[in-house]
PDB file of C-alpha atoms in Angstrom:
ATOM      1  CA  MET Y  26      80.428  95.594 102.266  1.00 40.00           C
ATOM      2  CA  SER Y  27      82.018  98.453 103.565  1.00 38.00           C
ATOM      3  CA  GLU Y  28      85.367 100.510 101.732  1.00 37.00           C
ATOM      4  CA  ASN Y  29      87.069  99.189 104.891  1.00 39.00           C
ATOM      5  CA  GLU Y  30      86.252  95.438 104.501  1.00 39.00           C
ATOM      6  CA  THR Y  31      87.898  92.970 101.910  1.00 37.00           C
ATOM      7  CA  THR Y  32      87.754  89.738 100.922  1.00 39.00           C
ATOM      8  CA  SER Y  33      91.100  88.438 100.031  1.00 44.00           C
ATOM      9  CA  THR Y  34      93.333  86.633 102.675  1.00 47.00           C
ATOM     10  CA  GLU Y  35      95.943  88.650 105.132  1.00 59.00           C
ATOM     11  CA  GLN Y  36      99.515  88.005 103.942  1.00 55.00           C
ATOM     12  CA  PRO Y  37     102.847  89.683 103.760  1.00 59.00           C
ATOM     13  CA  VAL Y  38     102.014  90.324 100.078  1.00 55.00           C
ATOM     14  CA  ARG Y  39     105.716  91.070  98.652  1.00 60.00           C
ATOM     15  CA  ALA Y  40     105.299  89.395  95.292  1.00 47.00           C
ATOM     16  CA  HIS Y  41     105.701  92.723  92.809  1.00 63.00           C
ATOM     17  CA  GLU Y  42     107.959  94.596  91.613  1.00 69.00           C
ATOM     18  CA  PRO Y  43     108.345  97.789  91.540  1.00 69.00           C
ATOM     19  CA  ALA Y  44     107.402  99.623  88.326  1.00 66.00           C
ATOM     20  CA  ALA Y  45     111.662 101.022  88.495  1.00 56.00           C
ATOM     21  CA  VAL Y  46     112.783  97.384  88.609  1.00 64.00           C
ATOM     22  CA  ARG Y  47     110.386  96.669  85.583  1.00 63.00           C
ATOM     23  CA  ASP Y  48     111.809  99.795  83.322  1.00 59.00           C
ATOM     24  CA  SER Y  49     115.274  98.845  84.041  1.00 50.00           C
ATOM     25  CA  ALA Y  50     114.564  95.358  82.798  1.00 53.00           C
ATOM     26  CA  ALA Y  51     113.012  97.452  79.583  1.00 50.00           C
ATOM     27  CA  ALA Y  52     115.319  99.552  78.994  1.00 44.00           C
ATOM     28  CA  ARG Y  53     118.496  96.843  79.479  1.00 47.00           C
ATOM     29  CA  ALA Y  54     116.118  95.086  77.014  1.00 46.00           C
ATOM     30  CA  SER Y  55     115.770  97.860  74.382  1.00 43.00           C
ATOM     31  CA  ALA Y  56     119.752  97.608  74.236  1.00 41.00           C
ATOM     32  CA  GLY Y  57     120.338  94.368  73.233  1.00 45.00           C
ATOM     33  CA  GLU Y  58     120.794  92.831  77.004  1.00 44.00           C
ATOM     34  CA  PRO Y  59     119.003  89.848  78.127  1.00 40.00           C
ATOM     35  CA  ALA Y  60     116.507  90.349  81.127  1.00 38.00           C
ATOM     36  CA  ASP Y  61     117.258  89.029  84.429  1.00 37.00           C
ATOM     37  CA  ALA Y  62     115.257  85.553  84.421  1.00 33.00           C
ATOM     38  CA  GLY Y  63     111.715  85.384  85.517  1.00 32.00           C
ATOM     39  CA  GLU Y  64     111.710  89.423  84.917  1.00 32.00           C
ATOM     40  CA  PRO Y  65     109.206  90.720  82.536  1.00 30.00           C
ATOM     41  CA  ALA Y  66     111.136  93.055  79.857  1.00 30.00           C
ATOM     42  CA  ASP Y  67     107.953  95.459  79.248  1.00 31.00           C
ATOM     43  CA  ALA Y  68     107.266  98.412  81.679  1.00 30.00           C
ATOM     44  CA  GLY Y  69     104.133  97.972  83.179  1.00 32.00           C
ATOM     45  CA  GLU Y  70     101.618 100.154  84.926  1.00 32.00           C
ATOM     46  CA  PRO Y  71     102.865 101.426  88.373  1.00 32.00           C
ATOM     47  CA  ALA Y  72     102.010  99.671  91.528  1.00 34.00           C
ATOM     48  CA  GLY Y  73      98.808 100.378  92.633  1.00 34.00           C
ATOM     49  CA  GLY Y  74      97.755 100.358  89.168  1.00 35.00           C
ATOM     50  CA  PRO Y  75      94.599 103.075  88.352  1.00 34.00           C
ATOM     51  CA  HIS Y  76      92.432 103.828  90.900  1.00 35.00           C
ATOM     52  CA  ALA Y  77      89.526 105.771  89.395  1.00 35.00           C
ATOM     53  CA  GLU Y  78      87.413 105.595  92.675  1.00 40.00           C
ATOM     54  CA  ARG Y  79      90.165 107.927  94.106  1.00 43.00           C
ATOM     55  CA  HIS Y  80      89.651 111.511  94.973  1.00 49.00           C
ATOM     56  CA  ILE Y  81      92.336 112.384  97.055  1.00 53.00           C
ATOM     57  CA  ARG Y  82      96.157 111.292  96.072  1.00 50.00           C
ATOM     58  CA  SER Y  83      98.931 111.055  97.774  1.00 49.00           C
ATOM     59  CA  PHE Y  84     101.666 111.968  95.775  1.00 48.00           C
ATOM     60  CA  THR Y  85     103.130 113.496  92.195  1.00 48.00           C
ATOM     61  CA  PRO Y  86     103.751 110.777  90.274  1.00 49.00           C
ATOM     62  CA  ARG Y  87     107.733 111.496  89.364  1.00 51.00           C
ATOM     63  CA  ARG Y  88     110.770 109.084  88.565  1.00 53.00           C
ATOM     64  CA  GLY Y  89     113.424 111.207  88.619  1.00 62.00           C
ATOM     65  CA  ARG Y  90     117.509 109.833  87.619  1.00 88.00           C
ATOM     66  CA  ILE Y  91     118.012 106.294  89.487  1.00 94.00           C
ATOM     67  CA  THR Y  92     121.406 105.035  89.862  1.00 96.00           C
ATOM     68  CA  ASP Y  93     122.968 102.415  89.335  1.00 97.00           C
ATOM     69  CA  ALA Y  94     123.010 101.154  92.877  1.00 97.00           C
ATOM     70  CA  GLN Y  95     120.124 101.691  93.551  1.00 97.00           C
ATOM     71  CA  ARG Y  96     118.626  99.994  89.914  1.00 97.00           C
ATOM     72  CA  LYS Y  97     120.336  96.699  91.644  1.00 97.00           C
ATOM     73  CA  ALA Y  98     119.150  97.377  95.630  1.00 98.00           C
ATOM     74  CA  LEU Y  99     115.340  97.264  93.708  1.00 97.00           C
ATOM     75  CA  GLU Y 100     115.960  94.230  92.233  1.00 97.00           C
ATOM     76  CA  ARG Y 101     117.519  92.046  94.576  1.00 98.00           C
ATOM     77  CA  LEU Y 102     115.987  93.116  97.574  1.00 98.00           C
ATOM     78  CA  TRP Y 103     112.829  94.404  96.604  1.00 98.00           C
ATOM     79  CA  PRO Y 104     111.348  90.737  97.192  1.00 97.00           C
ATOM     80  CA  ARG Y 105     112.561  90.626 100.786  1.00 97.00           C
ATOM     81  CA  TRP Y 106     112.006  94.018 101.633  1.00 98.00           C
ATOM     82  CA  GLY Y 107     109.143  95.580  99.625  1.00 98.00           C
ATOM     83  CA  VAL Y 108     105.602  95.101  99.990  1.00 97.00           C
ATOM     84  CA  ALA Y 109     103.132  95.350  96.891  1.00 91.00           C
ATOM     85  CA  VAL Y 110     100.210  98.114  96.860  1.00 95.00           C
ATOM     86  CA  ASP Y 111      96.944  96.640  96.062  1.00 94.00           C
ATOM     87  CA  GLU Y 112      93.450  97.171  97.041  1.00 94.00           C
ATOM     88  CA  GLY Y 113      92.362  93.479  96.874  1.00 94.00           C
ATOM     89  CA  THR Y 114      95.202  92.439  99.651  1.00 94.00           C
ATOM     90  CA  ARG Y 115      94.873  93.133 103.314  1.00 97.00           C
ATOM     91  CA  LEU Y 116      98.643  93.483 104.895  1.00 98.00           C
ATOM     92  CA  ASP Y 117      99.570  91.395 107.727  1.00 97.00           C
ATOM     93  CA  LEU Y 118     101.842  93.100 109.713  1.00 98.00           C
ATOM     94  CA  PRO Y 119     103.282  91.230 112.307  1.00 97.00           C
ATOM     95  CA  ALA Y 120     104.173  89.015 109.045  1.00 97.00           C
ATOM     96  CA  LEU Y 121     105.027  91.121 107.324  1.00 98.00           C
ATOM     97  CA  PHE Y 122     107.481  92.594 110.069  1.00 98.00           C
ATOM     98  CA  ASP Y 123     108.338  88.827 110.645  1.00 97.00           C
ATOM     99  CA  THR Y 124     111.802  89.449 112.464  1.00 96.00           C
ATOM    100  CA  LEU Y 125     110.761  91.791 115.524  1.00 98.00           C
ATOM    101  CA  ALA Y 126     108.372  91.199 118.347  1.00 98.00           C
ATOM    102  CA  PRO Y 127     104.452  89.862 116.916  1.00 96.00           C
ATOM    103  CA  ASP Y 128     103.091  92.730 119.356  1.00 97.00           C
ATOM    104  CA  ALA Y 129     106.185  95.330 117.645  1.00 98.00           C
ATOM    105  CA  PRO Y 130     103.824  98.814 117.141  1.00 98.00           C
ATOM    106  CA  THR Y 131     104.038  99.841 113.714  1.00 98.00           C
ATOM    107  CA  VAL Y 132     104.051 103.299 111.808  1.00 98.00           C
ATOM    108  CA  LEU Y 133     103.004 104.307 108.453  1.00 98.00           C
ATOM    109  CA  GLU Y 134     105.053 107.063 107.143  1.00 98.00           C
ATOM    110  CA  ILE Y 135     103.785 108.750 103.915  1.00 98.00           C
ATOM    111  CA  GLY Y 136     106.053 110.161 101.719  1.00 96.00           C
ATOM    112  CA  PHE Y 137     109.873 109.965 102.437  1.00 95.00           C
ATOM    113  CA  GLY Y 138     112.310 110.826  99.515  1.00 93.00           C
ATOM    114  CA  MET Y 139     115.920 109.916 100.013  1.00 94.00           C
ATOM    115  CA  GLY Y 140     114.642 107.627 103.303  1.00 96.00           C
ATOM    116  CA  GLU Y 141     117.366 109.880 105.142  1.00 94.00           C
ATOM    117  CA  ALA Y 142     115.021 110.596 107.973  1.00 96.00           C
ATOM    118  CA  THR Y 143     113.485 107.161 107.976  1.00 98.00           C
ATOM    119  CA  LEU Y 144     117.074 105.487 108.087  1.00 98.00           C
ATOM    120  CA  ARG Y 145     117.855 107.206 111.344  1.00 97.00           C
ATOM    121  CA  MET Y 146     114.469 106.641 113.111  1.00 98.00           C
ATOM    122  CA  ALA Y 147     114.811 102.824 112.572  1.00 98.00           C
ATOM    123  CA  ALA Y 148     118.200 102.759 113.569  1.00 98.00           C
ATOM    124  CA  ASP Y 149     117.390 104.699 116.351  1.00 98.00           C
ATOM    125  CA  ASP Y 150     113.772 102.737 117.479  1.00 98.00           C
ATOM    126  CA  PRO Y 151     114.832  99.202 115.887  1.00 98.00           C
ATOM    127  CA  GLY Y 152     111.930  97.771 117.843  1.00 98.00           C
ATOM    128  CA  THR Y 153     109.319  99.746 115.939  1.00 98.00           C
ATOM    129  CA  GLY Y 154     108.215  98.105 112.444  1.00 98.00           C
ATOM    130  CA  ILE Y 155     108.372 101.539 109.609  1.00 98.00           C
ATOM    131  CA  LEU Y 156     105.858 100.780 106.560  1.00 98.00           C
ATOM    132  CA  ALA Y 157     107.285 103.899 104.615  1.00 98.00           C
ATOM    133  CA  VAL Y 158     105.282 104.624 101.151  1.00 98.00           C
ATOM    134  CA  ASP Y 159     106.581 107.205  98.417  1.00 96.00           C
ATOM    135  CA  VAL Y 160     106.913 107.055  94.210  1.00 93.00           C
ATOM    136  CA  HIS Y 161     109.534 108.033  94.081  1.00 92.00           C
ATOM    137  CA  THR Y 162     111.900 105.232  92.249  1.00 94.00           C
ATOM    138  CA  PRO Y 163     115.332 106.715  93.320  1.00 96.00           C
ATOM    139  CA  GLY Y 164     114.196 107.164  97.211  1.00 96.00           C
ATOM    140  CA  LEU Y 165     113.060 103.506  97.252  1.00 97.00           C
ATOM    141  CA  GLY Y 166     116.015 101.805  96.067  1.00 97.00           C
ATOM    142  CA  ASN Y 167     118.152 104.087  97.705  1.00 98.00           C
ATOM    143  CA  VAL Y 168     116.308 103.238 101.070  1.00 98.00           C
ATOM    144  CA  LEU Y 169     116.546  98.814 100.445  1.00 98.00           C
ATOM    145  CA  ARG Y 170     120.544 100.014  99.818  1.00 98.00           C
ATOM    146  CA  LEU Y 171     121.454 101.313 103.323  1.00 98.00           C
ATOM    147  CA  MET Y 172     118.788  99.325 104.561  1.00 98.00           C
ATOM    148  CA  GLU Y 173     121.436  96.138 103.879  1.00 98.00           C
ATOM    149  CA  VAL Y 174     124.834  98.341 104.623  1.00 98.00           C
ATOM    150  CA  ARG Y 175     123.222  99.372 108.256  1.00 98.00           C
ATOM    151  CA  GLY Y 176     121.907  96.288 108.975  1.00 98.00           C
ATOM    152  CA  LEU Y 177     118.359  97.603 109.552  1.00 98.00           C
ATOM    153  CA  ASP Y 178     116.048  95.240 109.325  1.00 98.00           C
ATOM    154  CA  ASN Y 179     112.718  97.443 110.490  1.00 98.00           C
ATOM    155  CA  ILE Y 180     111.689  99.143 107.562  1.00 98.00           C
ATOM    156  CA  ARG Y 181     109.253  97.686 104.050  1.00 98.00           C
ATOM    157  CA  VAL Y 182     109.246 100.307 101.507  1.00 98.00           C
ATOM    158  CA  ALA Y 183     105.922 100.474  99.355  1.00 98.00           C
ATOM    159  CA  GLU Y 184     105.787 102.137  95.834  1.00 95.00           C
ATOM    160  CA  GLY Y 185     102.977 103.859  95.123  1.00 94.00           C
ATOM    161  CA  ASP Y 186      99.498 105.368  96.297  1.00 95.00           C
ATOM    162  CA  ALA Y 187      99.104 105.838 100.293  1.00 97.00           C
ATOM    163  CA  ILE Y 188      95.799 106.336 100.088  1.00 97.00           C
ATOM    164  CA  ILE Y 189      95.244 102.572  98.709  1.00 96.00           C
ATOM    165  CA  LEU Y 190      96.944 101.429 102.000  1.00 96.00           C
ATOM    166  CA  LEU Y 191      94.739 103.523 104.288  1.00 97.00           C
ATOM    167  CA  ARG Y 192      91.862 102.339 102.350  1.00 97.00           C
ATOM    168  CA  HIS Y 193      92.132  98.492 101.333  1.00 97.00           C
ATOM    169  CA  MET Y 194      95.420  97.200 102.779  1.00 98.00           C
ATOM    170  CA  LEU Y 195      95.639  98.412 106.328  1.00 98.00           C
ATOM    171  CA  ALA Y 196      93.091  96.359 109.217  1.00 98.00           C
ATOM    172  CA  PRO Y 197      91.341  98.349 111.861  1.00 98.00           C
ATOM    173  CA  ALA Y 198      93.474  99.909 115.004  1.00 98.00           C
ATOM    174  CA  SER Y 199      96.656  97.504 113.246  1.00 98.00           C
ATOM    175  CA  LEU Y 200      98.616 101.360 112.752  1.00 98.00           C
ATOM    176  CA  ALA Y 201     100.777 102.486 116.402  1.00 98.00           C
ATOM    177  CA  GLY Y 202     101.378 105.808 114.342  1.00 98.00           C
ATOM    178  CA  LEU Y 203     101.341 108.170 111.013  1.00 98.00           C
ATOM    179  CA  ARG Y 204     104.236 110.208 109.396  1.00 98.00           C
ATOM    180  CA  LEU Y 205     103.732 112.902 106.860  1.00 98.00           C
ATOM    181  CA  TYR Y 206     106.963 115.279 106.989  1.00 96.00           C
ATOM    182  CA  PHE Y 207     107.267 117.939 104.205  1.00 93.00           C
ATOM    183  CA  PRO Y 208     104.480 116.784 101.687  1.00 94.00           C
ATOM    184  CA  ASP Y 209     104.133 118.991  99.067  1.00 94.00           C
ATOM    185  CA  PRO Y 210     102.717 122.569 100.088  1.00 94.00           C
ATOM    186  CA  TRP Y 211     100.564 123.455  96.633  1.00 95.00           C
ATOM    187  CA  PRO Y 212     100.922 126.824  97.273  1.00 94.00           C
ATOM    188  CA  LYS Y 213      98.424 128.220  94.895  1.00 96.00           C
ATOM    189  CA  GLN Y 214      95.739 128.811  95.597  1.00 95.00           C
ATOM    190  CA  ARG Y 215      93.729 126.729  92.922  1.00 96.00           C
ATOM    191  CA  HIS Y 216      95.764 123.632  93.874  1.00 96.00           C
ATOM    192  CA  HIS Y 217      94.814 124.019  97.278  1.00 96.00           C
ATOM    193  CA  LYS Y 218      92.334 120.881  96.950  1.00 93.00           C
ATOM    194  CA  ARG Y 219      95.352 118.646  95.540  1.00 95.00           C
ATOM    195  CA  ARG Y 220      97.005 119.361  99.367  1.00 97.00           C
ATOM    196  CA  ILE Y 221      97.022 115.536 101.198  1.00 97.00           C
ATOM    197  CA  VAL Y 222      96.005 116.626 104.711  1.00 98.00           C
ATOM    198  CA  GLN Y 223      91.787 117.677 104.454  1.00 97.00           C
ATOM    199  CA  PRO Y 224      89.231 116.206 106.196  1.00 98.00           C
ATOM    200  CA  GLU Y 225      88.701 112.976 104.001  1.00 97.00           C
ATOM    201  CA  PHE Y 226      92.375 112.116 104.948  1.00 98.00           C
ATOM    202  CA  LEU Y 227      92.098 112.353 107.838  1.00 98.00           C
ATOM    203  CA  ASP Y 228      88.284 110.154 107.785  1.00 98.00           C
ATOM    204  CA  LEU Y 229      91.022 107.472 105.872  1.00 98.00           C
ATOM    205  CA  ALA Y 230      93.969 107.274 108.411  1.00 98.00           C
ATOM    206  CA  ALA Y 231      91.704 106.993 111.158  1.00 98.00           C
ATOM    207  CA  VAL Y 232      90.411 104.196 110.540  1.00 98.00           C
ATOM    208  CA  PRO Y 233      93.492 102.055 110.595  1.00 98.00           C
ATOM    209  CA  LEU Y 234      95.014 104.307 113.768  1.00 98.00           C
ATOM    210  CA  ALA Y 235      94.410 102.591 116.774  1.00 98.00           C
ATOM    211  CA  PRO Y 236      93.367 104.609 119.843  1.00 98.00           C
ATOM    212  CA  GLY Y 237      96.056 106.750 120.898  1.00 98.00           C
ATOM    213  CA  ALA Y 238      98.331 106.060 117.980  1.00 98.00           C
ATOM    214  CA  VAL Y 239     100.197 109.707 117.309  1.00 98.00           C
ATOM    215  CA  VAL Y 240     100.307 111.558 114.318  1.00 98.00           C
ATOM    216  CA  HIS Y 241     102.889 113.650 113.263  1.00 98.00           C
ATOM    217  CA  PHE Y 242     103.186 116.370 110.386  1.00 98.00           C
ATOM    218  CA  ALA Y 243     105.182 118.542 109.459  1.00 96.00           C
ATOM    219  CA  THR Y 244     105.661 121.315 107.208  1.00 95.00           C
ATOM    220  CA  ASP Y 245     108.204 124.745 106.430  1.00 92.00           C
ATOM    221  CA  TRP Y 246     105.535 126.631 104.779  1.00 93.00           C
ATOM    222  CA  GLU Y 247     103.417 128.377 107.146  1.00 95.00           C
ATOM    223  CA  PRO Y 248     100.108 128.960 105.512  1.00 96.00           C
ATOM    224  CA  TYR Y 249      99.998 124.527 104.781  1.00 97.00           C
ATOM    225  CA  ALA Y 250     100.556 123.977 108.475  1.00 97.00           C
ATOM    226  CA  ALA Y 251      97.857 126.436 109.462  1.00 98.00           C
ATOM    227  CA  HIS Y 252      95.641 124.151 107.179  1.00 97.00           C
ATOM    228  CA  MET Y 253      97.320 121.139 109.227  1.00 98.00           C
ATOM    229  CA  LEU Y 254      96.649 122.776 112.223  1.00 98.00           C
ATOM    230  CA  ARG Y 255      92.678 123.387 111.663  1.00 98.00           C
ATOM    231  CA  THR Y 256      91.932 120.475 109.642  1.00 98.00           C
ATOM    232  CA  LEU Y 257      93.542 118.704 112.283  1.00 98.00           C
ATOM    233  CA  GLU Y 258      91.349 120.240 115.479  1.00 98.00           C
ATOM    234  CA  ALA Y 259      87.888 120.133 113.988  1.00 98.00           C
ATOM    235  CA  HIS Y 260      88.190 116.668 113.270  1.00 98.00           C
ATOM    236  CA  PRO Y 261      86.731 114.616 116.150  1.00 98.00           C
ATOM    237  CA  ALA Y 262      88.659 111.372 115.535  1.00 98.00           C
ATOM    238  CA  TYR Y 263      92.537 113.351 116.930  1.00 98.00           C
ATOM    239  CA  GLU Y 264      93.045 115.513 119.972  1.00 98.00           C
ATOM    240  CA  ASN Y 265      96.623 117.740 120.269  1.00 98.00           C
ATOM    241  CA  THR Y 266      98.843 116.191 121.873  1.00 98.00           C
ATOM    242  CA  GLN Y 267     100.002 120.779 123.082  1.00 98.00           C
ATOM    243  CA  PRO Y 268      97.886 121.127 126.700  1.00 96.00           C
ATOM    244  CA  ASP Y 269      97.498 124.567 125.149  1.00 95.00           C
ATOM    245  CA  GLY Y 270      96.989 123.817 121.521  1.00 97.00           C
ATOM    246  CA  GLY Y 271      98.664 125.070 118.643  1.00 97.00           C
ATOM    247  CA  TYR Y 272     102.462 123.667 117.440  1.00 98.00           C
ATOM    248  CA  ALA Y 273     104.572 120.912 119.013  1.00 98.00           C
ATOM    249  CA  PRO Y 274     108.333 121.620 119.630  1.00 96.00           C
ATOM    250  CA  ARG Y 275     109.923 119.574 117.379  1.00 94.00           C
ATOM    251  CA  PRO Y 276     110.668 115.762 119.258  1.00 95.00           C
ATOM    252  CA  ASP Y 277     114.306 114.859 119.252  1.00 94.00           C
ATOM    253  CA  ALA Y 278     112.771 111.541 117.375  1.00 95.00           C
ATOM    254  CA  ARG Y 279     112.496 113.316 114.036  1.00 96.00           C
ATOM    255  CA  PRO Y 280     116.298 113.903 112.353  1.00 94.00           C
ATOM    256  CA  LEU Y 281     116.930 117.392 111.133  1.00 88.00           C
ATOM    257  CA  THR Y 282     117.827 116.607 107.988  1.00 81.00           C
ATOM    258  CA  ARG Y 283     119.266 118.139 104.712  1.00 79.00           C
ATOM    259  CA  PHE Y 284     115.911 119.077 103.185  1.00 76.00           C
ATOM    260  CA  GLU Y 285     115.187 120.887 106.321  1.00 84.00           C
ATOM    261  CA  GLY Y 286     118.160 122.497 106.656  1.00 81.00           C
ATOM    262  CA  LYS Y 287     117.932 124.063 103.542  1.00 81.00           C
ATOM    263  CA  GLY Y 288     114.775 125.309 104.506  1.00 76.00           C
ATOM    264  CA  LEU Y 289     116.071 126.954 107.782  1.00 81.00           C
ATOM    265  CA  ASP Y 290     118.956 128.501 105.794  1.00 84.00           C
ATOM    266  CA  LYS Y 291     116.550 130.052 104.235  1.00 82.00           C
ATOM    267  CA  GLU Y 292     114.858 131.454 107.089  1.00 83.00           C
ATOM    268  CA  HIS Y 293     112.291 128.807 106.552  1.00 83.00           C
ATOM    269  CA  ARG Y 294     110.042 128.262 109.893  1.00 90.00           C
ATOM    270  CA  VAL Y 295     109.347 124.465 110.374  1.00 94.00           C
ATOM    271  CA  HIS Y 296     106.292 123.633 112.286  1.00 96.00           C
ATOM    272  CA  ASP Y 297     105.703 120.272 113.779  1.00 97.00           C
ATOM    273  CA  LEU Y 298     102.295 118.707 114.705  1.00 98.00           C
ATOM    274  CA  LEU Y 299     101.796 116.162 117.042  1.00 98.00           C
ATOM    275  CA  PHE Y 300      98.167 114.762 117.427  1.00 98.00           C
ATOM    276  CA  ARG Y 301      97.017 111.660 118.613  1.00 98.00           C
ATOM    277  CA  ARG Y 302      94.161 109.616 117.954  1.00 98.00           C
ATOM    278  CA  ARG Y 303      90.875 109.461 120.386  1.00 98.00           C
TER     279      ARG Y 303
END
């Protein structure tokens, strides 16, 4: 069996609670408050668990301070819109995005922070499903909360390592796109090996990306942009959408976020890379 095959049945996978929900239950239990019915009172391992086989890492673990509104959104809305990262399960994307057309395209977004751009892109393109993965628990709660407030139903949030999604959980040619905006640039030379955009990462992504799927990366760190461009152009599975090569203008579909605005105020130059799966 190859690394892209699985013995499990395809299913939407919404059962597991995110670590933030388990952690909040533990905190209430230690303070003498009862846990919600059916909610474990011990803080378990983050979604996805230990993965000794993984060499690429898509994130730096971080919790951050979660507000009461974000925590409540996680507890209440996770069964509806949350996705468990589980290397033993293959996602059925049409079933996961059951409110969209069966042939609706799905885009994977890796690392969405507080979800500002994700929410705006979902609102602008309601016919596309966005599978958004991150480990920042306040961001997970924020996206769920604002999905409900804004009446959005085309985002599913996953807590855990995007590498597990790519390696085990997504069927070949099941994605119409991949988005990676402002990943950690790891600026020090000795840390460059920790950057997510590496040939091995592009190998993994090539399997679930359908032919013609759009790969969109963006960074405000110029040396990382140059690294991304070299790595993508050297990979046989991808072609640059720019006829003359190089970087792309920022597409209107990618919103200008507060994070990006702060970088521009500091005279950071943002580079967009738009490639296509051959």
